[in-house]
């Protein structure tokens, strides 16, 4: 951390800042006097100094961070990307994971049909929302507990582990009793109470990027989960809000190599929610393989025109099967097991 003092900061003001740094017992400040500025370099544990309101102290012009604010999810200290076990499978850098299923659990018949389509296509996990975060309160809100029962049945029938969203801290126990992996949706990435509760539930967590979150904010959300004791975290890039209206969200494909540099956590892409329409799902999925993502999560529905949520972005079973074949071929080409 660097503390840049005002040009005319007094010796007393500089001494006061140094005293505050030393009072943490964890860091030291070193003063460099230039012609225009006096800079205090902080070494030691800058995390504790970052908690002090240094920028509010007299004589301070600004504070510049040098180290990253996240520790547990940082790449530092890890040779490679972590592999996260999820029930009978795992998500990590050796393999390429396909998660497929309906956006929402709408009925037993619809979910089982989509689950079998996912299984037939060679998917590793089944997705499906029982609790749905909808923009409109008049849209289908999910079957909730009945949806969990259907997901449990779909797992029994197909053997696929289940990933499903939990939206509210009060539901974590119920959802965790059924889910093999808990999904935090884009709208809840910054719900820190929920992040703590899902961490404590102990199940692997799929953390979607907030649609207006920077990569650092996304990693700080992961840090909240990690700090509460659960490091079984997989990140999911699902597109961000930009000025572009041709797609539902703008898939930030660059976030994948950035995450690789910054974090040891695996990261997957959700091309369906990024694009919002099915014609883009295949190209974005192949881009996910090429750029080194650890998997994709794809919406599938047997009758998209009747879907209660996100029909326009859902592939039909045959399309999913063809795409999975193309993904397998490309994954093989880039040296990933499928
Ligand atoms: C979903 O995956 O069902 C979903 C609601 O996605 P997101 O939170 O990315 O909008
Ligand atoms: Mn959806």
mmCIF file of C-alpha atoms and ligand atoms in Angstrom:
data_model
loop_
_atom_site.group_PDB
_atom_site.id
_atom_site.type_symbol
_atom_site.label_atom_id
_atom_site.label_comp_id
_atom_site.label_asym_id
_atom_site.label_seq_id
_atom_site.Cartn_x
_atom_site.Cartn_y
_atom_site.Cartn_z
ATOM 1 C CA UNK A 1 0.000 0.000 0.000
ATOM 2 C CA UNK A 2 1.203 3.497 -0.822
ATOM 3 C CA UNK A 3 -0.011 6.565 1.035
ATOM 4 C CA UNK A 4 0.478 9.722 -0.975
ATOM 5 C CA UNK A 5 0.582 12.810 1.242
ATOM 6 C CA UNK A 6 -0.481 16.301 0.136
ATOM 7 C CA UNK A 7 2.343 18.465 -1.179
ATOM 8 C CA UNK A 8 2.114 20.681 1.883
ATOM 9 C CA UNK A 9 1.493 17.958 4.503
ATOM 10 C CA UNK A 10 3.156 18.884 7.780
ATOM 11 C CA UNK A 11 5.728 16.793 9.647
ATOM 12 C CA UNK A 12 3.131 16.264 12.386
ATOM 13 C CA UNK A 13 0.577 14.917 9.891
ATOM 14 C CA UNK A 14 3.145 12.484 8.454
ATOM 15 C CA UNK A 15 4.137 11.382 11.955
ATOM 16 C CA UNK A 16 0.464 10.834 12.838
ATOM 17 C CA UNK A 17 -0.072 8.549 9.825
ATOM 18 C CA UNK A 18 3.094 6.579 10.682
ATOM 19 C CA UNK A 19 1.923 6.201 14.258
ATOM 20 C CA UNK A 20 -1.445 4.799 13.081
ATOM 21 C CA UNK A 21 0.293 2.287 10.796
ATOM 22 C CA UNK A 22 2.592 1.121 13.589
ATOM 23 C CA UNK A 23 -0.321 0.893 16.030
ATOM 24 C CA UNK A 24 -1.659 -2.103 14.065
ATOM 25 C CA UNK A 25 1.424 -4.048 15.181
ATOM 26 C CA UNK A 26 1.337 -5.724 11.763
ATOM 27 C CA UNK A 27 2.925 -3.203 9.409
ATOM 28 C CA UNK A 28 5.531 -0.505 9.115
ATOM 29 C CA UNK A 29 5.615 2.708 7.121
ATOM 30 C CA UNK A 30 8.651 4.016 5.231
ATOM 31 C CA UNK A 31 8.737 7.646 4.181
ATOM 32 C CA UNK A 32 10.116 8.755 0.806
ATOM 33 C CA UNK A 33 10.325 12.492 0.261
ATOM 34 C CA UNK A 34 10.200 13.690 -3.330
ATOM 35 C CA UNK A 35 10.146 17.212 -4.676
ATOM 36 C CA UNK A 36 6.398 17.166 -5.236
ATOM 37 C CA UNK A 37 5.132 14.467 -2.919
ATOM 38 C CA UNK A 38 5.888 12.585 0.223
ATOM 39 C CA UNK A 39 4.948 8.935 -0.105
ATOM 40 C CA UNK A 40 4.613 6.446 2.747
ATOM 41 C CA UNK A 41 5.170 2.852 1.662
ATOM 42 C CA UNK A 42 3.441 0.322 3.920
ATOM 43 C CA UNK A 43 5.041 -3.093 4.294
ATOM 44 C CA UNK A 44 4.000 -6.025 6.454
ATOM 45 C CA UNK A 45 0.313 -6.941 6.559
ATOM 46 C CA UNK A 46 -1.361 -4.134 4.609
ATOM 47 C CA UNK A 47 -4.760 -5.788 5.198
ATOM 48 C CA UNK A 48 -4.927 -4.393 8.735
ATOM 49 C CA UNK A 49 -3.833 -0.940 7.584
ATOM 50 C CA UNK A 50 -6.514 -1.060 4.862
ATOM 51 C CA UNK A 51 -9.091 -1.234 7.658
ATOM 52 C CA UNK A 52 -7.935 2.159 8.972
ATOM 53 C CA UNK A 53 -9.565 5.276 7.518
ATOM 54 C CA UNK A 54 -6.172 6.523 6.272
ATOM 55 C CA UNK A 55 -7.674 8.527 3.404
ATOM 56 C CA UNK A 56 -9.617 10.549 5.978
ATOM 57 C CA UNK A 57 -6.479 11.591 7.905
ATOM 58 C CA UNK A 58 -5.195 15.124 7.662
ATOM 59 C CA UNK A 59 -2.489 15.627 5.064
ATOM 60 C CA UNK A 60 -3.331 12.480 3.080
ATOM 61 C CA UNK A 61 -4.061 13.012 -0.616
ATOM 62 C CA UNK A 62 -4.851 9.427 -1.593
ATOM 63 C CA UNK A 63 -4.146 5.791 -0.859
ATOM 64 C CA UNK A 64 -3.102 3.263 -3.516
ATOM 65 C CA UNK A 65 -3.382 -0.467 -2.919
ATOM 66 C CA UNK A 66 -0.590 -2.639 -4.220
ATOM 67 C CA UNK A 67 -1.696 -6.086 -3.020
ATOM 68 C CA UNK A 68 -5.046 -7.710 -3.835
ATOM 69 C CA UNK A 69 -7.820 -7.559 -1.241
ATOM 70 C CA UNK A 70 -8.576 -11.296 -1.550
ATOM 71 C CA UNK A 71 -6.300 -13.943 -0.044
ATOM 72 C CA UNK A 72 -7.983 -17.350 0.238
ATOM 73 C CA UNK A 73 -9.162 -17.429 -3.366
ATOM 74 C CA UNK A 74 -6.003 -15.810 -4.779
ATOM 75 C CA UNK A 75 -3.738 -17.683 -7.136
ATOM 76 C CA UNK A 76 -0.725 -16.936 -4.933
ATOM 77 C CA UNK A 77 0.492 -20.054 -3.171
ATOM 78 C CA UNK A 78 -1.266 -22.431 -5.575
ATOM 79 C CA UNK A 79 0.574 -24.120 -8.445
ATOM 80 C CA UNK A 80 -2.556 -24.932 -10.379
ATOM 81 C CA UNK A 81 -6.293 -24.422 -10.571
ATOM 82 C CA UNK A 82 -8.117 -26.355 -7.856
ATOM 83 C CA UNK A 83 -10.396 -29.288 -8.593
ATOM 84 C CA UNK A 84 -13.703 -29.182 -6.746
ATOM 85 C CA UNK A 85 -15.382 -32.543 -6.062
ATOM 86 C CA UNK A 86 -19.153 -32.496 -6.571
ATOM 87 C CA UNK A 87 -20.809 -35.762 -5.523
ATOM 88 C CA UNK A 88 -19.710 -38.405 -8.050
ATOM 89 C CA UNK A 89 -17.949 -35.938 -10.357
ATOM 90 C CA UNK A 90 -15.598 -32.981 -10.071
ATOM 91 C CA UNK A 91 -15.007 -29.617 -11.731
ATOM 92 C CA UNK A 92 -11.440 -28.593 -12.448
ATOM 93 C CA UNK A 93 -8.704 -28.048 -14.998
ATOM 94 C CA UNK A 94 -8.152 -31.651 -16.104
ATOM 95 C CA UNK A 95 -11.643 -32.141 -17.434
ATOM 96 C CA UNK A 96 -14.304 -30.112 -19.222
ATOM 97 C CA UNK A 97 -17.614 -30.227 -17.396
ATOM 98 C CA UNK A 98 -21.021 -29.918 -19.012
ATOM 99 C CA UNK A 99 -23.914 -28.927 -16.792
ATOM 100 C CA UNK A 100 -27.270 -29.051 -18.549
ATOM 101 C CA UNK A 101 -30.909 -28.855 -17.635
ATOM 102 C CA UNK A 102 -33.943 -26.619 -17.719
ATOM 103 C CA UNK A 103 -33.828 -23.039 -16.523
ATOM 104 C CA UNK A 104 -36.706 -23.826 -14.176
ATOM 105 C CA UNK A 105 -38.236 -26.971 -12.750
ATOM 106 C CA UNK A 106 -41.774 -26.614 -14.106
ATOM 107 C CA UNK A 107 -43.222 -30.091 -13.644
ATOM 108 C CA UNK A 108 -42.114 -33.666 -13.062
ATOM 109 C CA UNK A 109 -42.634 -34.590 -16.704
ATOM 110 C CA UNK A 110 -40.764 -31.564 -18.093
ATOM 111 C CA UNK A 111 -37.838 -31.925 -15.678
ATOM 112 C CA UNK A 112 -37.394 -35.671 -16.145
ATOM 113 C CA UNK A 113 -37.475 -35.253 -19.931
ATOM 114 C CA UNK A 114 -34.813 -32.523 -19.777
ATOM 115 C CA UNK A 115 -32.775 -34.557 -17.281
ATOM 116 C CA UNK A 116 -32.736 -37.549 -19.620
ATOM 117 C CA UNK A 117 -31.729 -35.246 -22.482
ATOM 118 C CA UNK A 118 -28.834 -33.977 -20.359
ATOM 119 C CA UNK A 119 -27.802 -37.522 -19.500
ATOM 120 C CA UNK A 120 -28.061 -38.685 -23.156
ATOM 121 C CA UNK A 121 -25.886 -35.785 -24.262
ATOM 122 C CA UNK A 122 -23.212 -36.865 -21.768
ATOM 123 C CA UNK A 123 -23.675 -34.024 -19.273
ATOM 124 C CA UNK A 124 -21.955 -34.416 -15.902
ATOM 125 C CA UNK A 125 -24.446 -32.495 -13.779
ATOM 126 C CA UNK A 126 -28.102 -31.551 -13.986
ATOM 127 C CA UNK A 127 -29.172 -27.943 -13.452
ATOM 128 C CA UNK A 128 -32.687 -26.654 -12.761
ATOM 129 C CA UNK A 129 -34.135 -23.916 -10.605
ATOM 130 C CA UNK A 130 -36.754 -24.697 -7.960
ATOM 131 C CA UNK A 131 -36.484 -21.153 -6.595
ATOM 132 C CA UNK A 132 -36.424 -18.652 -9.435
ATOM 133 C CA UNK A 133 -35.231 -15.050 -9.223
ATOM 134 C CA UNK A 134 -37.493 -13.420 -11.823
ATOM 135 C CA UNK A 135 -37.342 -9.811 -12.910
ATOM 136 C CA UNK A 136 -41.133 -9.625 -12.886
ATOM 137 C CA UNK A 137 -43.166 -10.641 -9.834
ATOM 138 C CA UNK A 138 -45.882 -11.738 -12.298
ATOM 139 C CA UNK A 139 -43.620 -14.365 -13.928
ATOM 140 C CA UNK A 140 -43.392 -17.985 -12.790
ATOM 141 C CA UNK A 141 -41.513 -17.953 -9.474
ATOM 142 C CA UNK A 142 -40.588 -21.645 -9.245
ATOM 143 C CA UNK A 143 -42.106 -24.722 -7.630
ATOM 144 C CA UNK A 144 -39.938 -24.337 -4.520
ATOM 145 C CA UNK A 145 -40.126 -27.438 -2.262
ATOM 146 C CA UNK A 146 -42.051 -29.433 -4.859
ATOM 147 C CA UNK A 147 -39.281 -28.503 -7.303
ATOM 148 C CA UNK A 148 -36.667 -29.920 -4.922
ATOM 149 C CA UNK A 149 -38.599 -33.181 -4.745
ATOM 150 C CA UNK A 150 -38.631 -33.365 -8.560
ATOM 151 C CA UNK A 151 -34.884 -32.675 -8.744
ATOM 152 C CA UNK A 152 -34.269 -35.456 -6.242
ATOM 153 C CA UNK A 153 -36.310 -37.802 -8.439
ATOM 154 C CA UNK A 154 -34.421 -36.687 -11.560
ATOM 155 C CA UNK A 155 -31.139 -37.521 -9.827
ATOM 156 C CA UNK A 156 -32.421 -40.952 -8.869
ATOM 157 C CA UNK A 157 -33.515 -41.609 -12.468
ATOM 158 C CA UNK A 158 -30.395 -40.324 -14.209
ATOM 159 C CA UNK A 159 -27.649 -40.587 -11.601
ATOM 160 C CA UNK A 160 -26.653 -36.981 -12.385
ATOM 161 C CA UNK A 161 -25.671 -34.765 -9.440
ATOM 162 C CA UNK A 162 -27.869 -31.686 -9.024
ATOM 163 C CA UNK A 163 -26.955 -28.015 -9.008
ATOM 164 C CA UNK A 164 -29.769 -25.669 -8.054
ATOM 165 C CA UNK A 165 -30.104 -22.075 -6.928
ATOM 166 C CA UNK A 166 -30.766 -20.944 -3.383
ATOM 167 C CA UNK A 167 -32.053 -17.393 -3.152
ATOM 168 C CA UNK A 168 -32.720 -16.858 0.526
ATOM 169 C CA UNK A 169 -30.765 -17.653 3.705
ATOM 170 C CA UNK A 170 -33.935 -19.113 5.186
ATOM 171 C CA UNK A 171 -34.005 -21.814 2.476
ATOM 172 C CA UNK A 172 -30.364 -22.906 2.617
ATOM 173 C CA UNK A 173 -30.943 -25.927 4.839
ATOM 174 C CA UNK A 174 -33.866 -27.190 2.721
ATOM 175 C CA UNK A 175 -32.053 -26.724 -0.577
ATOM 176 C CA UNK A 176 -28.761 -28.133 0.727
ATOM 177 C CA UNK A 177 -30.589 -31.275 1.868
ATOM 178 C CA UNK A 178 -31.274 -32.095 -1.803
ATOM 179 C CA UNK A 179 -28.657 -30.254 -3.893
ATOM 180 C CA UNK A 180 -25.184 -31.625 -4.587
ATOM 181 C CA UNK A 181 -24.075 -28.090 -5.417
ATOM 182 C CA UNK A 182 -25.658 -24.796 -4.379
ATOM 183 C CA UNK A 183 -25.953 -22.066 -6.976
ATOM 184 C CA UNK A 184 -25.744 -18.383 -6.092
ATOM 185 C CA UNK A 185 -27.367 -16.414 -8.889
ATOM 186 C CA UNK A 186 -26.166 -13.187 -10.414
ATOM 187 C CA UNK A 187 -28.693 -11.140 -8.424
ATOM 188 C CA UNK A 188 -27.426 -12.519 -5.120
ATOM 189 C CA UNK A 189 -23.666 -12.410 -5.649
ATOM 190 C CA UNK A 190 -23.428 -9.536 -3.188
ATOM 191 C CA UNK A 191 -25.888 -10.919 -0.646
ATOM 192 C CA UNK A 192 -23.238 -11.461 2.008
ATOM 193 C CA UNK A 193 -25.613 -12.982 4.560
ATOM 194 C CA UNK A 194 -26.581 -15.615 1.995
ATOM 195 C CA UNK A 195 -22.930 -16.211 1.043
ATOM 196 C CA UNK A 196 -22.122 -16.910 4.684
ATOM 197 C CA UNK A 197 -25.047 -19.307 5.087
ATOM 198 C CA UNK A 198 -24.231 -21.296 1.937
ATOM 199 C CA UNK A 199 -20.605 -21.492 3.012
ATOM 200 C CA UNK A 200 -21.623 -22.964 6.369
ATOM 201 C CA UNK A 201 -23.868 -25.522 4.651
ATOM 202 C CA UNK A 202 -20.645 -27.180 3.464
ATOM 203 C CA UNK A 203 -21.811 -28.136 -0.039
ATOM 204 C CA UNK A 204 -19.857 -27.102 -3.163
ATOM 205 C CA UNK A 205 -20.988 -23.701 -4.432
ATOM 206 C CA UNK A 206 -21.448 -22.364 -7.951
ATOM 207 C CA UNK A 207 -20.968 -18.609 -7.655
ATOM 208 C CA UNK A 208 -22.330 -16.673 -10.604
ATOM 209 C CA UNK A 209 -20.862 -13.303 -11.408
ATOM 210 C CA UNK A 210 -23.081 -10.358 -10.518
ATOM 211 C CA UNK A 211 -24.246 -8.765 -13.754
ATOM 212 C CA UNK A 212 -22.766 -5.431 -12.675
ATOM 213 C CA UNK A 213 -19.831 -6.802 -10.698
ATOM 214 C CA UNK A 214 -16.184 -6.289 -11.534
ATOM 215 C CA UNK A 215 -13.966 -9.350 -11.470
ATOM 216 C CA UNK A 216 -12.474 -8.125 -8.192
ATOM 217 C CA UNK A 217 -15.942 -7.777 -6.629
ATOM 218 C CA UNK A 218 -16.775 -11.290 -7.851
ATOM 219 C CA UNK A 219 -13.610 -12.678 -6.276
ATOM 220 C CA UNK A 220 -14.361 -10.784 -3.065
ATOM 221 C CA UNK A 221 -17.771 -12.495 -2.989
ATOM 222 C CA UNK A 222 -15.909 -15.811 -3.306
ATOM 223 C CA UNK A 223 -13.610 -14.641 -0.499
ATOM 224 C CA UNK A 224 -16.699 -14.152 1.727
ATOM 225 C CA UNK A 225 -17.608 -17.805 1.146
ATOM 226 C CA UNK A 226 -14.024 -18.983 1.645
ATOM 227 C CA UNK A 227 -13.560 -16.966 4.824
ATOM 228 C CA UNK A 228 -16.499 -18.821 6.358
ATOM 229 C CA UNK A 229 -14.665 -22.088 5.878
ATOM 230 C CA UNK A 230 -15.850 -23.436 2.537
ATOM 231 C CA UNK A 231 -13.362 -23.413 -0.337
ATOM 232 C CA UNK A 232 -15.414 -25.706 -2.579
ATOM 233 C CA UNK A 233 -16.220 -22.836 -4.942
ATOM 234 C CA UNK A 234 -16.642 -22.834 -8.727
ATOM 235 C CA UNK A 235 -17.037 -19.452 -10.436
ATOM 236 C CA UNK A 236 -19.499 -18.943 -13.293
ATOM 237 C CA UNK A 237 -19.260 -16.139 -15.847
ATOM 238 C CA UNK A 238 -22.802 -15.448 -17.092
ATOM 239 C CA UNK A 239 -22.467 -12.136 -18.883
ATOM 240 C CA UNK A 240 -22.501 -8.578 -17.647
ATOM 241 C CA UNK A 241 -24.667 -5.534 -18.301
ATOM 242 C CA UNK A 242 -23.180 -3.294 -20.983
ATOM 243 C CA UNK A 243 -24.522 -0.786 -23.534
ATOM 244 C CA UNK A 244 -24.963 -3.634 -26.037
ATOM 245 C CA UNK A 245 -28.550 -4.737 -26.601
ATOM 246 C CA UNK A 246 -28.004 -7.394 -29.305
ATOM 247 C CA UNK A 247 -27.522 -9.980 -26.562
ATOM 248 C CA UNK A 248 -29.235 -10.333 -23.200
ATOM 249 C CA UNK A 249 -25.911 -9.752 -21.455
ATOM 250 C CA UNK A 250 -22.379 -9.364 -22.772
ATOM 251 C CA UNK A 251 -20.383 -12.530 -22.169
ATOM 252 C CA UNK A 252 -17.112 -11.282 -20.709
ATOM 253 C CA UNK A 253 -14.913 -13.945 -22.236
ATOM 254 C CA UNK A 254 -11.770 -12.153 -21.033
ATOM 255 C CA UNK A 255 -12.799 -12.808 -17.459
ATOM 256 C CA UNK A 256 -11.689 -16.441 -17.890
ATOM 257 C CA UNK A 257 -7.953 -15.806 -18.435
ATOM 258 C CA UNK A 258 -8.104 -12.951 -15.902
ATOM 259 C CA UNK A 259 -9.540 -15.334 -13.290
ATOM 260 C CA UNK A 260 -6.791 -17.809 -14.203
ATOM 261 C CA UNK A 261 -4.182 -15.181 -13.369
ATOM 262 C CA UNK A 262 -5.876 -13.998 -10.200
ATOM 263 C CA UNK A 263 -7.430 -17.074 -8.605
ATOM 264 C CA UNK A 264 -6.993 -20.805 -8.115
ATOM 265 C CA UNK A 265 -10.750 -21.410 -8.352
ATOM 266 C CA UNK A 266 -12.158 -23.188 -11.412
ATOM 267 C CA UNK A 267 -14.396 -21.101 -13.648
ATOM 268 C CA UNK A 268 -17.169 -22.105 -16.043
ATOM 269 C CA UNK A 269 -19.330 -20.190 -18.528
ATOM 270 C CA UNK A 270 -23.127 -19.997 -18.809
ATOM 271 C CA UNK A 271 -23.627 -19.158 -22.494
ATOM 272 C CA UNK A 272 -27.424 -19.500 -22.248
ATOM 273 C CA UNK A 273 -28.007 -16.710 -19.725
ATOM 274 C CA UNK A 274 -25.319 -14.554 -21.343
ATOM 275 C CA UNK A 275 -26.776 -14.759 -24.835
ATOM 276 C CA UNK A 276 -30.476 -15.011 -24.078
ATOM 277 C CA UNK A 277 -31.085 -16.768 -27.393
ATOM 278 C CA UNK A 278 -30.217 -20.201 -28.569
ATOM 279 C CA UNK A 279 -28.415 -19.375 -31.820
ATOM 280 C CA UNK A 280 -25.463 -18.056 -29.792
ATOM 281 C CA UNK A 281 -25.213 -20.929 -27.320
ATOM 282 C CA UNK A 282 -23.069 -23.215 -29.503
ATOM 283 C CA UNK A 283 -20.477 -20.619 -30.581
ATOM 284 C CA UNK A 284 -20.131 -19.279 -27.042
ATOM 285 C CA UNK A 285 -19.790 -22.827 -25.652
ATOM 286 C CA UNK A 286 -16.982 -23.602 -28.082
ATOM 287 C CA UNK A 287 -15.337 -20.291 -27.183
ATOM 288 C CA UNK A 288 -15.528 -21.418 -23.546
ATOM 289 C CA UNK A 289 -13.538 -24.559 -24.370
ATOM 290 C CA UNK A 290 -11.028 -22.657 -26.492
ATOM 291 C CA UNK A 291 -10.356 -19.970 -23.902
ATOM 292 C CA UNK A 292 -9.701 -22.518 -21.179
ATOM 293 C CA UNK A 293 -12.874 -22.431 -19.094
ATOM 294 C CA UNK A 294 -13.468 -25.521 -16.955
ATOM 295 C CA UNK A 295 -16.992 -26.132 -18.187
ATOM 296 C CA UNK A 296 -20.281 -24.756 -19.425
ATOM 297 C CA UNK A 297 -23.808 -24.637 -18.092
ATOM 298 C CA UNK A 298 -26.459 -24.934 -20.800
ATOM 299 C CA UNK A 299 -30.258 -24.610 -20.710
ATOM 300 C CA UNK A 300 -32.195 -27.473 -22.314
ATOM 301 C CA UNK A 301 -35.959 -27.885 -22.696
ATOM 302 C CA UNK A 302 -37.976 -30.392 -24.722
ATOM 303 C CA UNK A 303 -40.616 -27.803 -25.624
ATOM 304 C CA UNK A 304 -38.977 -24.362 -25.449
ATOM 305 C CA UNK A 305 -42.091 -22.655 -26.809
ATOM 306 C CA UNK A 306 -43.970 -23.830 -23.700
ATOM 307 C CA UNK A 307 -41.195 -23.004 -21.208
ATOM 308 C CA UNK A 308 -42.210 -20.962 -18.166
ATOM 309 C CA UNK A 309 -38.774 -19.340 -18.009
ATOM 310 C CA UNK A 310 -36.099 -18.514 -20.591
ATOM 311 C CA UNK A 311 -37.542 -20.573 -23.489
ATOM 312 C CA UNK A 312 -35.753 -18.520 -26.202
ATOM 313 C CA UNK A 313 -32.306 -19.554 -24.958
ATOM 314 C CA UNK A 314 -33.070 -23.260 -24.432
ATOM 315 C CA UNK A 315 -31.647 -25.912 -26.750
ATOM 316 C CA UNK A 316 -33.797 -28.896 -27.599
ATOM 317 C CA UNK A 317 -32.319 -32.332 -26.738
ATOM 318 C CA UNK A 318 -30.982 -33.036 -30.241
ATOM 319 C CA UNK A 319 -29.223 -29.648 -30.353
ATOM 320 C CA UNK A 320 -27.667 -30.276 -26.962
ATOM 321 C CA UNK A 321 -26.449 -33.677 -28.083
ATOM 322 C CA UNK A 322 -24.835 -32.243 -31.218
ATOM 323 C CA UNK A 323 -23.234 -29.409 -29.269
ATOM 324 C CA UNK A 324 -21.913 -31.826 -26.637
ATOM 325 C CA UNK A 325 -20.277 -33.813 -29.452
ATOM 326 C CA UNK A 326 -18.583 -30.667 -30.775
ATOM 327 C CA UNK A 327 -17.511 -29.681 -27.262
ATOM 328 C CA UNK A 328 -16.014 -33.140 -26.733
ATOM 329 C CA UNK A 329 -14.047 -32.928 -29.971
ATOM 330 C CA UNK A 330 -12.644 -29.498 -29.142
ATOM 331 C CA UNK A 331 -11.975 -30.396 -25.492
ATOM 332 C CA UNK A 332 -10.004 -33.378 -26.718
ATOM 333 C CA UNK A 333 -8.049 -31.112 -29.046
ATOM 334 C CA UNK A 334 -7.020 -28.798 -26.188
ATOM 335 C CA UNK A 335 -6.017 -31.737 -23.992
ATOM 336 C CA UNK A 336 -8.902 -31.930 -21.594
ATOM 337 C CA UNK A 337 -10.576 -35.128 -20.581
ATOM 338 C CA UNK A 338 -14.285 -35.085 -21.023
HETATM 339 C C1 LIG B 1 -30.087 -19.455 -13.645
HETATM 340 O O1 LIG B 1 -29.006 -19.994 -13.915
HETATM 341 O O2 LIG B 1 -31.133 -20.089 -13.503
HETATM 342 C C2 LIG B 1 -30.154 -17.998 -13.462
HETATM 343 C C3 LIG B 1 -31.230 -17.400 -12.938
HETATM 344 O O3 LIG B 1 -29.051 -17.373 -13.867
HETATM 345 P P1 LIG B 1 -28.492 -15.918 -13.483
HETATM 346 O O4 LIG B 1 -28.476 -15.836 -11.986
HETATM 347 O O5 LIG B 1 -27.124 -15.930 -14.104
HETATM 348 O O6 LIG B 1 -29.403 -14.925 -14.141
HETATM 349 MN MN1 LIG B 2 -32.879 -18.750 -16.522
#
